[in-house]
PDB file of C-alpha atoms in Angstrom:
ATOM      1  CA  MET A  19     121.845 115.399 108.963  1.00 96.00           C
ATOM      2  CA  LEU A  20     125.306 113.820 108.212  1.00 96.00           C
ATOM      3  CA  LYS A  21     127.841 116.716 108.018  1.00 97.00           C
ATOM      4  CA  PRO A  22     128.093 118.337 104.030  1.00 95.00           C
ATOM      5  CA  GLU A  23     131.570 116.501 103.868  1.00 97.00           C
ATOM      6  CA  ILE A  24     130.379 113.231 104.637  1.00 97.00           C
ATOM      7  CA  HIS A  25     128.887 111.011 101.628  1.00 97.00           C
ATOM      8  CA  ASP A  26     125.271 109.984 101.964  1.00 97.00           C
ATOM      9  CA  PRO A  27     125.072 106.821  99.491  1.00 97.00           C
ATOM     10  CA  GLN A  28     121.125 106.485 100.925  1.00 96.00           C
ATOM     11  CA  GLY A  29     120.540 110.048  99.988  1.00 97.00           C
ATOM     12  CA  GLU A  30     121.997 109.839  96.401  1.00 98.00           C
ATOM     13  CA  ALA A  31     119.689 106.491  95.818  1.00 97.00           C
ATOM     14  CA  ILE A  32     116.867 108.432  96.753  1.00 97.00           C
ATOM     15  CA  ALA A  33     117.524 110.868  94.357  1.00 98.00           C
ATOM     16  CA  GLY A  34     118.256 108.574  91.385  1.00 97.00           C
ATOM     17  CA  ALA A  35     115.044 107.111  92.057  1.00 97.00           C
ATOM     18  CA  CYS A  36     113.168 110.281  92.302  1.00 97.00           C
ATOM     19  CA  ARG A  37     114.489 111.295  88.727  1.00 97.00           C
ATOM     20  CA  ARG A  38     113.844 107.820  87.637  1.00 97.00           C
ATOM     21  CA  LEU A  39     110.195 108.266  88.746  1.00 95.00           C
ATOM     22  CA  GLY A  40     109.145 111.424  87.040  1.00 94.00           C
ATOM     23  CA  PHE A  41     110.920 114.066  89.440  1.00 96.00           C
ATOM     24  CA  GLY A  42     113.521 114.930  87.052  1.00 95.00           C
ATOM     25  CA  GLN A  43     114.103 118.192  88.659  1.00 96.00           C
ATOM     26  CA  VAL A  44     115.525 116.590  92.033  1.00 97.00           C
ATOM     27  CA  ALA A  45     119.328 117.432  91.966  1.00 97.00           C
ATOM     28  CA  GLY A  46     120.302 115.857  95.033  1.00 97.00           C
ATOM     29  CA  VAL A  47     118.825 114.280  98.570  1.00 98.00           C
ATOM     30  CA  ARG A  48     120.340 114.265 101.769  1.00 98.00           C
ATOM     31  CA  GLN A  49     118.410 111.925 104.596  1.00 97.00           C
ATOM     32  CA  GLY A  50     118.522 112.848 108.137  1.00 97.00           C
ATOM     33  CA  LYS A  51     116.906 111.932 111.162  1.00 97.00           C
ATOM     34  CA  ARG A  52     114.516 114.158 113.375  1.00 97.00           C
ATOM     35  CA  PHE A  53     113.374 113.674 116.900  1.00 97.00           C
ATOM     36  CA  GLU A  54     110.391 115.440 118.533  1.00 97.00           C
ATOM     37  CA  ILE A  55     111.078 115.782 122.507  1.00 97.00           C
ATOM     38  CA  GLU A  56     108.355 116.404 125.094  1.00 97.00           C
ATOM     39  CA  LEU A  57     109.584 117.380 128.318  1.00 97.00           C
ATOM     40  CA  THR A  58     107.484 117.562 131.696  1.00 97.00           C
ATOM     41  CA  GLU A  59     109.024 120.990 132.304  1.00 95.00           C
ATOM     42  CA  PRO A  60     110.885 123.813 130.545  1.00 93.00           C
ATOM     43  CA  ALA A  61     114.322 123.084 129.410  1.00 93.00           C
ATOM     44  CA  SER A  62     116.955 125.485 127.945  1.00 93.00           C
ATOM     45  CA  ALA A  63     117.892 125.228 124.274  1.00 92.00           C
ATOM     46  CA  GLU A  64     121.634 124.916 125.623  1.00 93.00           C
ATOM     47  CA  ARG A  65     120.412 121.839 127.762  1.00 94.00           C
ATOM     48  CA  ILE A  66     118.394 120.387 124.832  1.00 95.00           C
ATOM     49  CA  GLY A  67     121.567 121.053 122.787  1.00 96.00           C
ATOM     50  CA  GLN A  68     123.511 119.123 125.378  1.00 96.00           C
ATOM     51  CA  LEU A  69     120.979 115.942 125.173  1.00 96.00           C
ATOM     52  CA  ALA A  70     120.989 116.125 121.168  1.00 97.00           C
ATOM     53  CA  ALA A  71     124.915 116.005 121.320  1.00 96.00           C
ATOM     54  CA  GLU A  72     125.129 113.273 123.819  1.00 95.00           C
ATOM     55  CA  LEU A  73     122.544 110.934 123.011  1.00 96.00           C
ATOM     56  CA  LEU A  74     120.908 112.023 119.730  1.00 97.00           C
ATOM     57  CA  ALA A  75     123.446 112.886 117.366  1.00 97.00           C
ATOM     58  CA  ASN A  76     126.923 111.444 116.341  1.00 96.00           C
ATOM     59  CA  PRO A  77     128.623 114.835 116.462  1.00 94.00           C
ATOM     60  CA  VAL A  78     131.663 113.043 114.644  1.00 96.00           C
ATOM     61  CA  ILE A  79     129.469 112.676 111.578  1.00 97.00           C
ATOM     62  CA  GLU A  80     126.336 114.453 111.971  1.00 97.00           C
ATOM     63  CA  GLU A  81     125.146 118.134 112.577  1.00 97.00           C
ATOM     64  CA  PHE A  82     122.128 119.200 114.560  1.00 97.00           C
ATOM     65  CA  THR A  83     119.792 121.749 114.640  1.00 95.00           C
ATOM     66  CA  VAL A  84     117.347 122.457 117.563  1.00 95.00           C
ATOM     67  CA  HIS A  85     113.693 124.219 117.022  1.00 93.00           C
ATOM     68  CA  PRO A  86     111.276 124.946 120.031  1.00 91.00           C
ATOM     69  CA  GLY A  87     108.069 123.288 119.409  1.00 80.00           C
TER      70      GLY A  87
ATOM     71  CA  MET B  15     107.082 111.319 111.161  1.00 96.00           C
ATOM     72  CA  LEU B  16     104.976 108.177 112.465  1.00 96.00           C
ATOM     73  CA  LYS B  17     101.284 109.494 112.628  1.00 97.00           C
ATOM     74  CA  PRO B  18     100.584 110.115 116.494  1.00 95.00           C
ATOM     75  CA  GLU B  19      98.588 106.975 116.598  1.00 97.00           C
ATOM     76  CA  ILE B  20     101.263 104.926 115.659  1.00 97.00           C
ATOM     77  CA  HIS B  21     103.324 102.870 118.350  1.00 97.00           C
ATOM     78  CA  ASP B  22     107.121 104.231 117.995  1.00 97.00           C
ATOM     79  CA  PRO B  23     109.270 101.560 120.357  1.00 97.00           C
ATOM     80  CA  GLN B  24     112.338 103.281 119.216  1.00 96.00           C
ATOM     81  CA  GLY B  25     111.333 106.657 120.248  1.00 97.00           C
ATOM     82  CA  GLU B  26     110.288 104.887 123.690  1.00 98.00           C
ATOM     83  CA  ALA B  27     113.666 103.419 124.112  1.00 97.00           C
ATOM     84  CA  ILE B  28     115.443 106.733 123.278  1.00 97.00           C
ATOM     85  CA  ALA B  29     113.023 108.174 126.018  1.00 98.00           C
ATOM     86  CA  GLY B  30     113.941 105.572 128.604  1.00 97.00           C
ATOM     87  CA  ALA B  31     118.171 106.105 127.801  1.00 97.00           C
ATOM     88  CA  CYS B  32     117.409 109.839 128.281  1.00 97.00           C
ATOM     89  CA  ARG B  33     116.100 109.462 131.396  1.00 97.00           C
ATOM     90  CA  ARG B  34     118.383 107.013 132.783  1.00 97.00           C
ATOM     91  CA  LEU B  35     121.326 108.908 131.947  1.00 95.00           C
ATOM     92  CA  GLY B  36     120.424 112.097 133.292  1.00 94.00           C
ATOM     93  CA  PHE B  37     118.063 113.701 131.350  1.00 96.00           C
ATOM     94  CA  GLY B  38     115.004 113.236 133.490  1.00 95.00           C
ATOM     95  CA  GLN B  39     112.782 115.955 132.439  1.00 96.00           C
ATOM     96  CA  VAL B  40     112.088 113.972 129.057  1.00 97.00           C
ATOM     97  CA  ALA B  41     108.638 112.808 128.910  1.00 97.00           C
ATOM     98  CA  GLY B  42     108.580 111.247 125.506  1.00 97.00           C
ATOM     99  CA  VAL B  43     110.566 111.067 122.346  1.00 98.00           C
ATOM    100  CA  ARG B  44     109.163 110.211 118.679  1.00 98.00           C
ATOM    101  CA  GLN B  45     111.764 109.716 115.816  1.00 97.00           C
ATOM    102  CA  GLY B  46     111.067 110.523 112.485  1.00 97.00           C
ATOM    103  CA  LYS B  47     113.093 111.036 109.148  1.00 97.00           C
ATOM    104  CA  ARG B  48     114.110 114.385 107.565  1.00 97.00           C
ATOM    105  CA  PHE B  49     114.811 115.090 103.798  1.00 97.00           C
ATOM    106  CA  GLU B  50     116.937 117.790 102.342  1.00 97.00           C
ATOM    107  CA  ILE B  51     115.965 118.281  98.706  1.00 97.00           C
ATOM    108  CA  GLU B  52     118.145 120.143  96.065  1.00 97.00           C
ATOM    109  CA  LEU B  53     116.417 121.273  92.831  1.00 97.00           C
ATOM    110  CA  THR B  54     117.771 121.968  89.462  1.00 97.00           C
ATOM    111  CA  GLU B  55     114.581 124.665  88.954  1.00 95.00           C
ATOM    112  CA  PRO B  56     112.065 126.074  91.350  1.00 93.00           C
ATOM    113  CA  ALA B  57     108.894 123.697  92.235  1.00 93.00           C
ATOM    114  CA  SER B  58     105.729 124.515  93.759  1.00 92.00           C
ATOM    115  CA  ALA B  59     105.093 123.243  96.867  1.00 92.00           C
ATOM    116  CA  GLU B  60     102.213 121.196  95.804  1.00 93.00           C
ATOM    117  CA  ARG B  61     104.544 119.167  93.403  1.00 94.00           C
ATOM    118  CA  ILE B  62     107.274 118.737  96.440  1.00 95.00           C
ATOM    119  CA  GLY B  63     104.229 117.537  98.410  1.00 96.00           C
ATOM    120  CA  GLN B  64     103.355 115.073  95.821  1.00 96.00           C
ATOM    121  CA  LEU B  65     106.910 113.841  95.659  1.00 96.00           C
ATOM    122  CA  ALA B  66     106.907 113.136  99.517  1.00 97.00           C
ATOM    123  CA  ALA B  67     103.729 111.367  99.182  1.00 96.00           C
ATOM    124  CA  GLU B  68     104.493 109.110  96.688  1.00 95.00           C
ATOM    125  CA  LEU B  69     108.183 108.319  97.145  1.00 96.00           C
ATOM    126  CA  LEU B  70     109.723 109.382 100.782  1.00 97.00           C
ATOM    127  CA  ALA B  71     106.967 108.788 102.867  1.00 97.00           C
ATOM    128  CA  ASN B  72     104.919 105.971 103.354  1.00 96.00           C
ATOM    129  CA  PRO B  73     101.381 107.512 104.111  1.00 94.00           C
ATOM    130  CA  VAL B  74      99.783 104.695 105.834  1.00 96.00           C
ATOM    131  CA  ILE B  75     101.880 105.036 108.926  1.00 97.00           C
ATOM    132  CA  GLU B  76     103.401 108.478 108.312  1.00 97.00           C
ATOM    133  CA  GLU B  77     102.702 112.103 108.027  1.00 97.00           C
ATOM    134  CA  PHE B  78     104.974 114.851 106.572  1.00 97.00           C
ATOM    135  CA  THR B  79     105.269 118.541 106.130  1.00 95.00           C
ATOM    136  CA  VAL B  80     107.166 120.499 103.393  1.00 95.00           C
ATOM    137  CA  HIS B  81     109.590 123.705 104.492  1.00 93.00           C
ATOM    138  CA  PRO B  82     110.919 125.634 101.863  1.00 91.00           C
ATOM    139  CA  GLY B  83     114.836 125.817 102.189  1.00 81.00           C
TER     140      GLY B  83
END
């Protein structure tokens, strides 16, 4: 997900569309990415965090969480 | 996320890059979207599922899950 302090115009456009199209209780939307990673062998959460930080996310503007499947 | 039967070339490219760049245990990657929705008042999971199905996902090629925040 984009860091909270980073402006998300795409999310704002989606929130506006939701309100116009009948979902008036939508106060805000933020859009991010989700990756499902399949491994050939178990890896530590730290190692997967390293992969996410180096290859999947842009740590300048994005933050991420790792959830075991 | 794309349905399992839908080809995900972007995820495959990411998986290849992971393997080339030192994460050889990556067997596959699938990329999807994630939306964080802020509401002005509580809504049922069914109502949020309706929002996701009608406005956020493309049910022809994508599936989704709803998680309360």
